[in-house]
Every structure is written in C-alpha cells, then in structure tokens.
mmCIF file of C-alpha atoms in Angstrom:
data_model
loop_
_atom_site.group_PDB
_atom_site.id
_atom_site.type_symbol
_atom_site.label_atom_id
_atom_site.label_comp_id
_atom_site.label_asym_id
_atom_site.label_seq_id
_atom_site.Cartn_x
_atom_site.Cartn_y
_atom_site.Cartn_z
ATOM 1 C CA MET Z 1 -144.844 46.809 -69.861
ATOM 2 C CA ARG Z 2 -143.019 43.770 -71.368
ATOM 3 C CA ILE Z 3 -139.319 43.988 -72.576
ATOM 4 C CA ARG Z 4 -136.656 41.011 -72.989
ATOM 5 C CA ALA Z 5 -133.055 42.041 -73.037
ATOM 6 C CA GLU Z 6 -129.254 40.322 -71.854
ATOM 7 C CA ARG Z 7 -129.245 39.745 -68.167
ATOM 8 C CA ASP Z 8 -125.829 41.665 -67.933
ATOM 9 C CA ASP Z 9 -127.104 44.746 -69.797
ATOM 10 C CA LEU Z 10 -130.195 45.101 -67.477
ATOM 11 C CA ALA Z 11 -128.218 44.220 -64.500
ATOM 12 C CA ASP Z 12 -126.077 46.712 -65.236
ATOM 13 C CA VAL Z 13 -128.305 49.643 -66.101
ATOM 14 C CA LEU Z 14 -130.755 48.452 -63.035
ATOM 15 C CA THR Z 15 -127.284 48.778 -60.334
ATOM 16 C CA ARG Z 16 -126.523 52.295 -62.379
ATOM 17 C CA ALA Z 17 -129.510 53.589 -61.519
ATOM 18 C CA GLY Z 18 -130.075 52.526 -58.320
ATOM 19 C CA ARG Z 19 -127.409 54.622 -57.507
ATOM 20 C CA GLY Z 20 -129.352 57.568 -57.350
ATOM 21 C CA VAL Z 21 -132.226 55.734 -54.975
ATOM 22 C CA GLY Z 22 -132.191 57.204 -51.062
ATOM 23 C CA THR Z 23 -131.785 53.942 -48.788
ATOM 24 C CA ARG Z 24 -133.396 56.443 -45.799
ATOM 25 C CA SER Z 25 -136.094 58.603 -47.621
ATOM 26 C CA PRO Z 26 -139.747 58.479 -45.694
ATOM 27 C CA LEU Z 27 -141.070 57.722 -48.731
ATOM 28 C CA PRO Z 28 -141.599 54.319 -49.979
ATOM 29 C CA ILE Z 29 -141.652 55.394 -53.825
ATOM 30 C CA LEU Z 30 -138.268 56.620 -53.521
ATOM 31 C CA GLN Z 31 -136.843 52.936 -52.972
ATOM 32 C CA GLY Z 32 -137.798 52.191 -56.307
ATOM 33 C CA LEU Z 33 -137.204 52.857 -60.149
ATOM 34 C CA LEU Z 34 -139.011 54.295 -62.430
ATOM 35 C CA CYS Z 35 -139.266 52.119 -65.777
ATOM 36 C CA GLU Z 36 -139.983 53.748 -69.206
ATOM 37 C CA VAL Z 37 -140.440 51.778 -72.618
ATOM 38 C CA GLU Z 38 -140.604 53.414 -75.856
ATOM 39 C CA GLY Z 39 -139.235 53.004 -78.966
ATOM 40 C CA GLY Z 40 -136.860 50.237 -78.408
ATOM 41 C CA THR Z 41 -135.178 51.584 -75.317
ATOM 42 C CA LEU Z 42 -136.172 50.907 -72.006
ATOM 43 C CA ARG Z 43 -134.917 54.510 -69.514
ATOM 44 C CA VAL Z 44 -134.511 53.866 -65.736
ATOM 45 C CA THR Z 45 -134.714 56.803 -63.317
ATOM 46 C CA GLY Z 46 -133.720 56.438 -59.599
ATOM 47 C CA THR Z 47 -133.497 59.725 -57.553
ATOM 48 C CA ASP Z 48 -133.962 60.666 -54.014
ATOM 49 C CA THR Z 49 -135.041 64.281 -55.035
ATOM 50 C CA GLU Z 50 -131.161 65.824 -54.554
ATOM 51 C CA VAL Z 51 -129.652 63.267 -56.533
ATOM 52 C CA THR Z 52 -131.142 61.718 -60.143
ATOM 53 C CA VAL Z 53 -129.708 59.121 -62.131
ATOM 54 C CA ARG Z 54 -130.941 58.055 -65.643
ATOM 55 C CA THR Z 55 -129.943 55.523 -67.554
ATOM 56 C CA SER Z 56 -131.036 53.685 -70.893
ATOM 57 C CA VAL Z 57 -130.663 50.415 -72.840
ATOM 58 C CA ASP Z 58 -131.597 49.342 -76.063
ATOM 59 C CA VAL Z 59 -133.971 46.047 -75.355
ATOM 60 C CA GLU Z 60 -136.594 43.879 -77.003
ATOM 61 C CA VAL Z 61 -139.373 45.984 -76.613
ATOM 62 C CA LEU Z 62 -142.852 43.466 -76.222
ATOM 63 C CA SER Z 63 -145.136 45.939 -74.803
ATOM 64 C CA GLU Z 64 -144.603 49.404 -74.105
ATOM 65 C CA GLY Z 65 -145.611 51.353 -70.856
ATOM 66 C CA ARG Z 66 -144.272 52.355 -67.275
ATOM 67 C CA THR Z 67 -143.429 51.130 -63.885
ATOM 68 C CA VAL Z 68 -141.935 51.131 -61.078
ATOM 69 C CA ILE Z 69 -140.118 48.453 -59.889
ATOM 70 C CA PRO Z 70 -138.403 47.986 -56.108
ATOM 71 C CA ALA Z 71 -134.559 49.066 -57.261
ATOM 72 C CA ARG Z 72 -132.643 46.622 -54.336
ATOM 73 C CA LEU Z 73 -134.739 44.028 -55.598
ATOM 74 C CA ALA Z 74 -135.259 43.998 -58.698
ATOM 75 C CA SER Z 75 -131.701 44.498 -59.744
ATOM 76 C CA GLU Z 76 -130.199 41.826 -57.239
ATOM 77 C CA ALA Z 77 -132.802 39.470 -58.859
ATOM 78 C CA VAL Z 78 -132.128 40.019 -62.359
ATOM 79 C CA ARG Z 79 -127.917 40.103 -61.257
ATOM 80 C CA LYS Z 80 -128.654 36.290 -60.075
ATOM 81 C CA LEU Z 81 -130.672 34.802 -62.730
ATOM 82 C CA PRO Z 82 -128.787 32.489 -65.069
ATOM 83 C CA PRO Z 83 -126.791 34.109 -68.066
ATOM 84 C CA GLY Z 84 -129.002 34.857 -71.163
ATOM 85 C CA ALA Z 85 -131.641 36.266 -71.663
ATOM 86 C CA VAL Z 86 -134.083 38.111 -69.252
ATOM 87 C CA THR Z 87 -137.756 39.509 -69.372
ATOM 88 C CA ILE Z 88 -139.637 41.526 -66.929
ATOM 89 C CA ASP Z 89 -143.367 42.196 -67.101
ATOM 90 C CA ALA Z 90 -145.488 44.710 -65.304
ATOM 91 C CA SER Z 91 -149.060 44.411 -65.411
ATOM 92 C CA ASP Z 92 -151.772 43.961 -62.745
ATOM 93 C CA GLY Z 93 -149.796 45.731 -59.335
ATOM 94 C CA GLU Z 94 -147.022 42.258 -60.273
ATOM 95 C CA VAL Z 95 -143.731 42.876 -61.792
ATOM 96 C CA GLU Z 96 -142.479 39.930 -63.079
ATOM 97 C CA ILE Z 97 -138.895 38.999 -63.662
ATOM 98 C CA THR Z 98 -137.825 35.712 -65.159
ATOM 99 C CA GLY Z 99 -134.521 33.970 -67.477
ATOM 100 C CA SER Z 100 -133.813 30.454 -68.214
ATOM 101 C CA GLY Z 101 -136.134 28.529 -65.338
ATOM 102 C CA PRO Z 102 -136.137 30.810 -62.392
ATOM 103 C CA ARG Z 103 -138.865 33.142 -61.897
ATOM 104 C CA PHE Z 104 -139.585 36.245 -59.512
ATOM 105 C CA LYS Z 105 -142.262 38.076 -58.548
ATOM 106 C CA LEU Z 106 -142.146 42.079 -56.862
ATOM 107 C CA ARG Z 107 -144.652 44.006 -55.579
ATOM 108 C CA GLU Z 108 -145.306 46.951 -58.575
ATOM 109 C CA LEU Z 109 -145.041 50.915 -57.049
ATOM 110 C CA LYS Z 110 -147.493 53.251 -57.895
ATOM 111 C CA VAL Z 111 -146.431 55.429 -61.048
ATOM 112 C CA ASP Z 112 -148.306 58.098 -60.313
ATOM 113 C CA ASP Z 113 -146.777 58.279 -56.635
ATOM 114 C CA PHE Z 114 -143.184 58.508 -58.263
ATOM 115 C CA PRO Z 115 -141.837 62.189 -58.391
ATOM 116 C CA GLU Z 116 -141.894 64.094 -61.817
ATOM 117 C CA ILE Z 117 -138.446 64.672 -62.432
ATOM 118 C CA VAL Z 118 -137.686 67.678 -65.048
ATOM 119 C CA GLU Z 119 -134.495 67.708 -66.734
ATOM 120 C CA PRO Z 120 -133.194 71.277 -66.006
ATOM 121 C CA ASP Z 121 -131.801 73.162 -68.908
ATOM 122 C CA LEU Z 122 -128.489 74.213 -68.528
ATOM 123 C CA GLY Z 123 -126.984 74.888 -71.673
ATOM 124 C CA PRO Z 124 -124.262 72.924 -73.517
ATOM 125 C CA GLY Z 125 -121.507 72.357 -70.928
ATOM 126 C CA VAL Z 126 -118.182 71.623 -71.185
ATOM 127 C CA ASP Z 127 -117.099 68.254 -72.143
ATOM 128 C CA VAL Z 128 -114.093 66.335 -70.172
ATOM 129 C CA ASP Z 129 -112.127 63.815 -69.809
ATOM 130 C CA GLY Z 130 -114.332 61.984 -67.258
ATOM 131 C CA ALA Z 131 -111.069 60.153 -65.849
ATOM 132 C CA GLU Z 132 -108.885 63.254 -65.207
ATOM 133 C CA LEU Z 133 -112.115 64.638 -63.387
ATOM 134 C CA LEU Z 134 -112.711 61.553 -61.262
ATOM 135 C CA GLU Z 135 -109.052 61.477 -60.035
ATOM 136 C CA ALA Z 136 -109.455 65.429 -58.927
ATOM 137 C CA ILE Z 137 -112.689 64.618 -57.285
ATOM 138 C CA SER Z 138 -111.007 61.384 -55.325
ATOM 139 C CA GLN Z 139 -108.126 63.876 -54.311
ATOM 140 C CA VAL Z 140 -110.329 66.792 -53.096
ATOM 141 C CA GLY Z 141 -112.494 64.463 -51.504
ATOM 142 C CA VAL Z 142 -110.628 63.263 -48.903
ATOM 143 C CA ALA Z 143 -111.172 66.802 -47.619
ATOM 144 C CA ALA Z 144 -114.500 67.046 -47.426
ATOM 145 C CA SER Z 145 -116.651 66.605 -44.496
ATOM 146 C CA THR Z 146 -118.879 64.008 -43.638
ATOM 147 C CA ASP Z 147 -121.184 66.326 -41.017
ATOM 148 C CA GLU Z 148 -124.510 66.485 -42.392
ATOM 149 C CA ALA Z 149 -124.562 69.543 -39.313
ATOM 150 C CA ARG Z 150 -122.252 71.723 -41.992
ATOM 151 C CA PRO Z 151 -123.328 71.047 -45.408
ATOM 152 C CA THR Z 152 -121.287 73.699 -46.535
ATOM 153 C CA LEU Z 153 -118.400 71.934 -45.791
ATOM 154 C CA THR Z 154 -119.845 68.455 -47.225
ATOM 155 C CA GLY Z 155 -119.449 69.734 -50.587
ATOM 156 C CA VAL Z 156 -117.043 70.110 -53.644
ATOM 157 C CA LEU Z 157 -116.144 73.820 -54.903
ATOM 158 C CA PHE Z 158 -116.062 74.306 -59.005
ATOM 159 C CA GLU Z 159 -114.724 77.425 -59.746
ATOM 160 C CA ALA Z 160 -112.738 79.370 -62.519
ATOM 161 C CA GLU Z 161 -109.536 79.925 -61.900
ATOM 162 C CA ASP Z 162 -107.953 81.953 -64.963
ATOM 163 C CA ASP Z 163 -108.046 79.629 -67.890
ATOM 164 C CA HIS Z 164 -108.427 76.337 -66.065
ATOM 165 C CA LEU Z 165 -110.931 74.613 -63.105
ATOM 166 C CA ARG Z 166 -110.110 74.485 -59.835
ATOM 167 C CA VAL Z 167 -111.996 71.499 -57.376
ATOM 168 C CA VAL Z 168 -111.409 72.245 -53.970
ATOM 169 C CA ALA Z 169 -113.000 70.563 -50.304
ATOM 170 C CA THR Z 170 -112.374 71.071 -47.018
ATOM 171 C CA ASP Z 171 -113.624 69.926 -43.586
ATOM 172 C CA SER Z 172 -112.020 72.935 -41.483
ATOM 173 C CA TYR Z 173 -109.240 70.519 -40.373
ATOM 174 C CA ARG Z 174 -107.850 70.170 -43.934
ATOM 175 C CA LEU Z 175 -108.064 71.874 -47.532
ATOM 176 C CA ALA Z 176 -107.367 70.116 -50.681
ATOM 177 C CA VAL Z 177 -106.858 72.118 -54.016
ATOM 178 C CA ARG Z 178 -106.825 70.317 -57.600
ATOM 179 C CA ASP Z 179 -106.425 72.599 -60.766
ATOM 180 C CA LEU Z 180 -107.351 70.875 -64.015
ATOM 181 C CA ASN Z 181 -106.218 73.071 -67.302
ATOM 182 C CA GLY Z 182 -108.638 73.956 -70.149
ATOM 183 C CA LEU Z 183 -111.877 73.306 -68.155
ATOM 184 C CA ALA Z 184 -112.992 76.326 -66.728
ATOM 185 C CA PRO Z 185 -116.819 76.555 -66.328
ATOM 186 C CA SER Z 186 -118.870 79.755 -66.306
ATOM 187 C CA ASP Z 187 -120.310 79.577 -62.732
ATOM 188 C CA THR Z 188 -118.898 78.859 -59.216
ATOM 189 C CA SER Z 189 -120.820 75.913 -57.760
ATOM 190 C CA LEU Z 190 -120.726 73.826 -54.433
ATOM 191 C CA VAL Z 191 -121.481 70.340 -55.476
ATOM 192 C CA PRO Z 192 -122.501 67.280 -53.073
ATOM 193 C CA TYR Z 193 -119.400 64.643 -52.665
ATOM 194 C CA ARG Z 194 -121.739 61.861 -52.042
ATOM 195 C CA ALA Z 195 -122.972 62.643 -55.097
ATOM 196 C CA LEU Z 196 -119.848 62.722 -56.766
ATOM 197 C CA ARG Z 197 -118.914 59.538 -55.162
ATOM 198 C CA GLU Z 198 -121.042 58.275 -57.834
ATOM 199 C CA LEU Z 199 -119.957 58.969 -61.027
ATOM 200 C CA SER Z 200 -118.195 56.767 -61.594
ATOM 201 C CA ARG Z 201 -120.677 53.994 -60.731
ATOM 202 C CA THR Z 202 -123.012 55.791 -62.546
ATOM 203 C CA ILE Z 203 -122.037 57.036 -65.837
ATOM 204 C CA GLY Z 204 -118.276 55.289 -66.263
ATOM 205 C CA ASP Z 205 -115.120 57.150 -66.746
ATOM 206 C CA GLY Z 206 -115.062 57.812 -70.308
ATOM 207 C CA LYS Z 207 -116.038 61.356 -72.123
ATOM 208 C CA TRP Z 208 -118.004 63.514 -70.151
ATOM 209 C CA ASN Z 209 -120.090 66.330 -71.321
ATOM 210 C CA MET Z 210 -120.492 68.878 -67.725
ATOM 211 C CA ALA Z 211 -123.043 71.699 -66.993
ATOM 212 C CA PHE Z 212 -123.155 73.707 -63.871
ATOM 213 C CA GLY Z 213 -126.973 76.224 -63.421
ATOM 214 C CA SER Z 214 -128.043 78.223 -60.629
ATOM 215 C CA ARG Z 215 -129.183 75.214 -58.540
ATOM 216 C CA GLU Z 216 -128.081 72.359 -60.469
ATOM 217 C CA ALA Z 217 -125.589 70.673 -62.306
ATOM 218 C CA ARG Z 218 -125.044 67.725 -64.471
ATOM 219 C CA PHE Z 219 -122.887 65.571 -65.314
ATOM 220 C CA ARG Z 220 -123.479 63.079 -68.760
ATOM 221 C CA SER Z 221 -121.947 60.351 -70.744
ATOM 222 C CA ASP Z 222 -122.894 58.142 -73.293
ATOM 223 C CA LEU Z 223 -124.093 55.519 -70.184
ATOM 224 C CA GLY Z 224 -126.198 58.307 -68.868
ATOM 225 C CA SER Z 225 -126.490 61.298 -66.275
ATOM 226 C CA VAL Z 226 -126.140 62.117 -62.709
ATOM 227 C CA THR Z 227 -128.130 65.678 -62.130
ATOM 228 C CA VAL Z 228 -127.409 67.081 -58.649
ATOM 229 C CA ARG Z 229 -128.801 70.122 -56.335
ATOM 230 C CA LEU Z 230 -125.991 72.043 -55.727
ATOM 231 C CA ILE Z 231 -125.481 73.025 -52.226
ATOM 232 C CA GLU Z 232 -126.719 76.907 -51.888
ATOM 233 C CA ALA Z 233 -124.291 78.660 -49.505
ATOM 234 C CA ALA Z 234 -120.919 80.421 -49.430
ATOM 235 C CA PHE Z 235 -118.260 78.140 -49.417
ATOM 236 C CA PRO Z 236 -115.063 79.053 -46.685
ATOM 237 C CA ASN Z 237 -112.796 81.692 -48.260
ATOM 238 C CA TYR Z 238 -110.207 79.163 -48.657
ATOM 239 C CA ARG Z 239 -107.312 81.826 -50.848
ATOM 240 C CA GLN Z 240 -106.649 82.961 -47.308
ATOM 241 C CA LEU Z 241 -105.604 80.004 -45.967
ATOM 242 C CA LEU Z 242 -102.876 79.824 -48.882
ATOM 243 C CA PRO Z 243 -99.968 81.460 -48.600
ATOM 244 C CA GLU Z 244 -97.801 82.482 -51.375
ATOM 245 C CA GLY Z 245 -94.904 80.251 -50.215
ATOM 246 C CA TYR Z 246 -93.266 78.789 -47.271
ATOM 247 C CA PRO Z 247 -89.875 78.936 -46.031
ATOM 248 C CA TYR Z 248 -88.684 75.554 -45.631
ATOM 249 C CA GLN Z 249 -89.486 72.482 -47.360
ATOM 250 C CA LEU Z 250 -89.200 68.792 -46.717
ATOM 251 C CA LYS Z 251 -88.520 66.619 -50.040
ATOM 252 C CA VAL Z 252 -89.228 63.052 -49.028
ATOM 253 C CA GLU Z 253 -89.770 59.152 -51.221
ATOM 254 C CA LYS Z 254 -93.553 59.327 -50.940
ATOM 255 C CA ALA Z 255 -93.690 55.155 -50.325
ATOM 256 C CA ALA Z 256 -91.132 55.250 -47.498
ATOM 257 C CA LEU Z 257 -93.448 57.858 -45.878
ATOM 258 C CA GLN Z 258 -96.408 56.130 -46.525
ATOM 259 C CA GLU Z 259 -95.070 53.068 -45.165
ATOM 260 C CA ALA Z 260 -93.199 54.673 -42.016
ATOM 261 C CA VAL Z 261 -97.111 56.541 -40.850
ATOM 262 C CA GLY Z 262 -98.779 53.010 -41.689
ATOM 263 C CA ARG Z 263 -96.467 51.343 -39.322
ATOM 264 C CA ALA Z 264 -96.546 54.701 -36.609
ATOM 265 C CA SER Z 265 -100.621 54.012 -37.423
ATOM 266 C CA LEU Z 266 -100.434 50.270 -35.166
ATOM 267 C CA VAL Z 267 -99.548 52.343 -32.406
ATOM 268 C CA ALA Z 268 -101.825 55.823 -33.286
ATOM 269 C CA GLU Z 269 -105.403 55.856 -32.546
ATOM 270 C CA ASP Z 270 -107.371 58.893 -34.897
ATOM 271 C CA HIS Z 271 -106.840 61.168 -31.879
ATOM 272 C CA ILE Z 272 -102.950 60.649 -31.582
ATOM 273 C CA PRO Z 273 -100.760 62.616 -34.225
ATOM 274 C CA VAL Z 274 -97.650 61.664 -35.482
ATOM 275 C CA ARG Z 275 -94.139 63.615 -34.579
ATOM 276 C CA LEU Z 276 -91.932 64.744 -37.468
ATOM 277 C CA GLY Z 277 -88.988 65.636 -36.626
ATOM 278 C CA LEU Z 278 -87.596 67.796 -39.920
ATOM 279 C CA THR Z 279 -83.640 67.949 -39.784
ATOM 280 C CA ALA Z 280 -80.788 68.188 -42.453
ATOM 281 C CA GLY Z 281 -81.287 64.311 -43.388
ATOM 282 C CA GLY Z 282 -84.819 63.880 -44.068
ATOM 283 C CA LEU Z 283 -87.144 63.525 -40.709
ATOM 284 C CA GLU Z 284 -87.721 61.319 -37.559
ATOM 285 C CA LEU Z 285 -91.340 60.131 -37.569
ATOM 286 C CA SER Z 286 -92.313 58.640 -33.392
ATOM 287 C CA VAL Z 287 -95.623 58.357 -32.216
ATOM 288 C CA ILE Z 288 -96.427 57.908 -28.398
ATOM 289 C CA ARG Z 289 -99.406 56.628 -27.239
ATOM 290 C CA GLN Z 290 -99.114 56.187 -23.100
ATOM 291 C CA GLU Z 291 -101.051 52.604 -22.482
ATOM 292 C CA VAL Z 292 -99.495 51.195 -25.338
ATOM 293 C CA GLY Z 293 -96.242 52.044 -26.436
ATOM 294 C CA GLU Z 294 -94.504 54.166 -28.945
ATOM 295 C CA GLU Z 295 -92.819 53.649 -32.760
ATOM 296 C CA ALA Z 296 -89.857 55.740 -33.969
ATOM 297 C CA GLU Z 297 -87.734 55.856 -36.821
ATOM 298 C CA HIS Z 298 -85.503 58.048 -39.494
ATOM 299 C CA VAL Z 299 -87.000 58.869 -43.187
ATOM 300 C CA PRO Z 300 -84.289 59.703 -45.206
ATOM 301 C CA GLY Z 301 -85.157 63.169 -47.136
ATOM 302 C CA GLU Z 302 -83.681 66.644 -48.028
ATOM 303 C CA TYR Z 303 -84.595 69.402 -45.895
ATOM 304 C CA ASN Z 304 -83.550 72.745 -45.857
ATOM 305 C CA GLY Z 305 -84.268 74.886 -43.127
ATOM 306 C CA GLU Z 306 -84.348 75.681 -39.340
ATOM 307 C CA GLU Z 307 -84.881 72.322 -37.277
ATOM 308 C CA MET Z 308 -88.095 71.713 -35.571
ATOM 309 C CA THR Z 309 -90.860 69.033 -35.011
ATOM 310 C CA VAL Z 310 -94.381 69.399 -36.234
ATOM 311 C CA ALA Z 311 -97.065 67.018 -35.587
ATOM 312 C CA PHE Z 312 -100.611 66.090 -37.516
ATOM 313 C CA ASN Z 313 -103.634 64.147 -37.212
ATOM 314 C CA THR Z 314 -102.061 60.184 -38.639
ATOM 315 C CA LYS Z 315 -105.126 59.661 -40.519
ATOM 316 C CA TYR Z 316 -105.279 63.261 -41.989
ATOM 317 C CA LEU Z 317 -101.803 62.970 -42.942
ATOM 318 C CA THR Z 318 -102.786 59.403 -44.234
ATOM 319 C CA ASP Z 319 -105.308 60.707 -46.686
ATOM 320 C CA GLY Z 320 -102.836 63.808 -48.107
ATOM 321 C CA LEU Z 321 -100.156 61.327 -49.043
ATOM 322 C CA ALA Z 322 -102.308 58.396 -50.559
ATOM 323 C CA ALA Z 323 -104.253 61.666 -52.939
ATOM 324 C CA ALA Z 324 -100.878 63.101 -53.736
ATOM 325 C CA LYS Z 325 -99.314 61.867 -57.121
ATOM 326 C CA GLY Z 326 -95.678 61.453 -58.125
ATOM 327 C CA ASP Z 327 -92.776 59.276 -56.084
ATOM 328 C CA GLU Z 328 -91.579 61.577 -54.047
ATOM 329 C CA VAL Z 329 -93.693 64.123 -51.809
ATOM 330 C CA VAL Z 330 -92.836 67.680 -50.418
ATOM 331 C CA LEU Z 331 -94.098 68.926 -46.613
ATOM 332 C CA GLU Z 332 -93.729 73.167 -46.696
ATOM 333 C CA THR Z 333 -93.755 74.322 -43.376
ATOM 334 C CA VAL Z 334 -93.645 77.881 -41.949
ATOM 335 C CA ASP Z 335 -93.372 76.867 -37.902
ATOM 336 C CA PRO Z 336 -94.904 74.117 -36.088
ATOM 337 C CA LEU Z 337 -98.079 76.305 -35.320
ATOM 338 C CA LYS Z 338 -98.489 76.895 -38.894
ATOM 339 C CA PRO Z 339 -100.589 74.438 -41.664
ATOM 340 C CA GLY Z 340 -98.502 72.459 -43.190
ATOM 341 C CA LEU Z 341 -98.884 72.220 -47.261
ATOM 342 C CA LEU Z 342 -98.261 68.360 -48.904
ATOM 343 C CA ARG Z 343 -97.627 68.402 -52.648
ATOM 344 C CA GLY Z 344 -96.093 66.171 -55.286
ATOM 345 C CA ALA Z 345 -92.528 67.159 -56.103
ATOM 346 C CA ALA Z 346 -93.052 67.054 -59.930
ATOM 347 C CA SER Z 347 -96.250 68.864 -59.602
ATOM 348 C CA ASP Z 348 -98.378 71.689 -57.622
ATOM 349 C CA ASP Z 349 -101.528 71.216 -59.666
ATOM 350 C CA PHE Z 350 -102.410 69.736 -56.155
ATOM 351 C CA ARG Z 351 -102.407 70.733 -52.830
ATOM 352 C CA TYR Z 352 -103.119 69.444 -49.618
ATOM 353 C CA LEU Z 353 -103.014 71.734 -46.162
ATOM 354 C CA LEU Z 354 -103.556 70.439 -43.022
ATOM 355 C CA MET Z 355 -103.320 72.084 -39.652
ATOM 356 C CA PRO Z 356 -100.667 70.968 -37.309
ATOM 357 C CA VAL Z 357 -101.558 69.164 -33.745
ATOM 358 C CA ARG Z 358 -100.244 71.946 -30.860
ATOM 359 C CA LEU Z 359 -98.066 69.513 -28.684
#
C-alpha cells in the first residue's frame, strides 16, 4: 500500500479513527488502525471491539492494499511533519511516513490479526441535527456514572417519548433528562456514554444519521461513522422519580448562583455539601468545613413556599447549573429530604434531579 495526501487531511482522518482504539486492550493489534486503499480512497478503522470508528479521505493512490499501522505513533508522526504532501508506504513489515524531508519508519502490524468488523444492518435510521443531539448528550452525560462495576449506570438511555426523543442518564445520586422534538427512535437503547463522548471528535457536529438495532447503535455523518455495542441491561425506572409537580419554586439568575457556588466550593470538598436557605428574597447560601472555615452569602431571587434549608453535593449542583440553559434557573423542592429538581426557567425540556444531603 502506498498513498500520498496533504498532511492535515491525513492527520485528521488518522486522529479521528484513533478515538476508537482501545488504550488498555491486552491485544496489541487493537492498538493499530486498519488502513485500506481502493479506488482513490483511504478508509481507516479504529476499534476496541465495543466502539468502532470508521473514516475516509480521498488520496492519491500509488499502490492499493491494506495495512495496520500503530495508531498513536502514526497520527502523531503525520501531525509533526512539515505542511504539504505526505507519503505513507507500507511494505515488508515496515510503514514509512515521509514528508518534505523528515521520515519515520514504524513497525507494521499484521493485517490478518485485525478483527473482522462487520457493518451491522440497522436500516435507514433517522436524520438528526448533530449539534442539537451533542448538546443533549453533554447535558445528561454529567449524570452518567463512571463506575465500571455498575455498567448499566454508565450508559445514556435513548427512548421514544410520544413524538420526540428522550435521553436519560443517572448515577443513582442525580438524574438528567433531556427531550428533543421530532427525533423519536423506534427502539429503546442504552448507549455507553464513553462512546457518545467521542462523537463530536469523530463525526463532527453537522447532519447525522442515527440508527439503533438490538445490539448496536450507529451514528454517521459525512466524516465517517461510529458504531457502538449497546449495554444489554435494564435501565432503572427513572419515571417514578419524576413527580408531577413541586409545591415550592425558587427562581434565580444562573450566573449569580454559579458564581456563589463556585466561591463556596473553595471551602468545600466533594463530600462537604452546600446549604441553600430558601427565603422570600432568594436564598442564603453557605458552606461550613470544620477544619478550614466557612463561606456565606445572599443570592437574590424569587421564592414561593415555606422557608427551609436544603443541602446538595457541591459538585453535583455545579454540574447541574452548567448543564441547564438560559439566563435564569428554577429549583423546585418538596422538603429538605426529597430530591430537588433543577431546570432552565424558560424551558422544561431539560430536567436535573439531585438527591439532597441530610444535615
């Protein structure tokens, strides 16, 4: 296999495919990228067998063929070459990468050892706005667990809800729900969040096609595709956690509350909660850490309800505020021992439920 292409084009396609490469796989072949050249196109595939990224780029083909090249070394080598044309030549167990003077020689991996990746037949799928879906994924993703011992909670649920798509994530301490109009899938699927995090860096934020099957999901754009194995487990019944409504509501400026919580976090640690004293004029925010000190301030707002003090994990509250959209946010409560619901004041398409900390 021998090709020539512009450095930036090659670096882009190798880097994007490299997002699918498993960094901790015991199989050395999975540290490589499968490169296939045919008909004027270089197709690059990276996989850890659970997430597969496929990309392609038009190149000048000097010799067709297939090879597997070390993912990280090859992409970094191309990126560090001078601007201009770059040649990749794979033969006799070596991959030679040259461009405007510098030359790298890397060990070629065995093509026959690379796992056979079969493109699943998932049907036509649905066309979606990638930017909108990425925003929704980032909003709910803050609530996805990172504990691999609880794989069900490391995923994002995609499900049809009336005439729209709903995405949901929870780590059992908080729950995030986002609704998107007009994108209802035909299946309910639990997709690993670690794969969804890579979508913006692999297939961009333009127009996507999204398709789900019984075991896999595929997200595709003009830049390539990401195919991911679904989590085969039952997602928690999150609906029972979402009440029909809350009797008490606090409305405040989002930026003011974010800044106040940020100041409180200087004193607090992850296990130290921030206290919110809800009053008619807004809230009295405070945090106390015995061995360090305390911080307190008033944040103006509108509150209708009984005066009470609720406390939340500082990081969880910070994440929820960052995910909510708009200039104002609403915190809805029942009592200090029940979950609070955070949302943007202008819209309820995103809801963030967080458990209180008992004082």
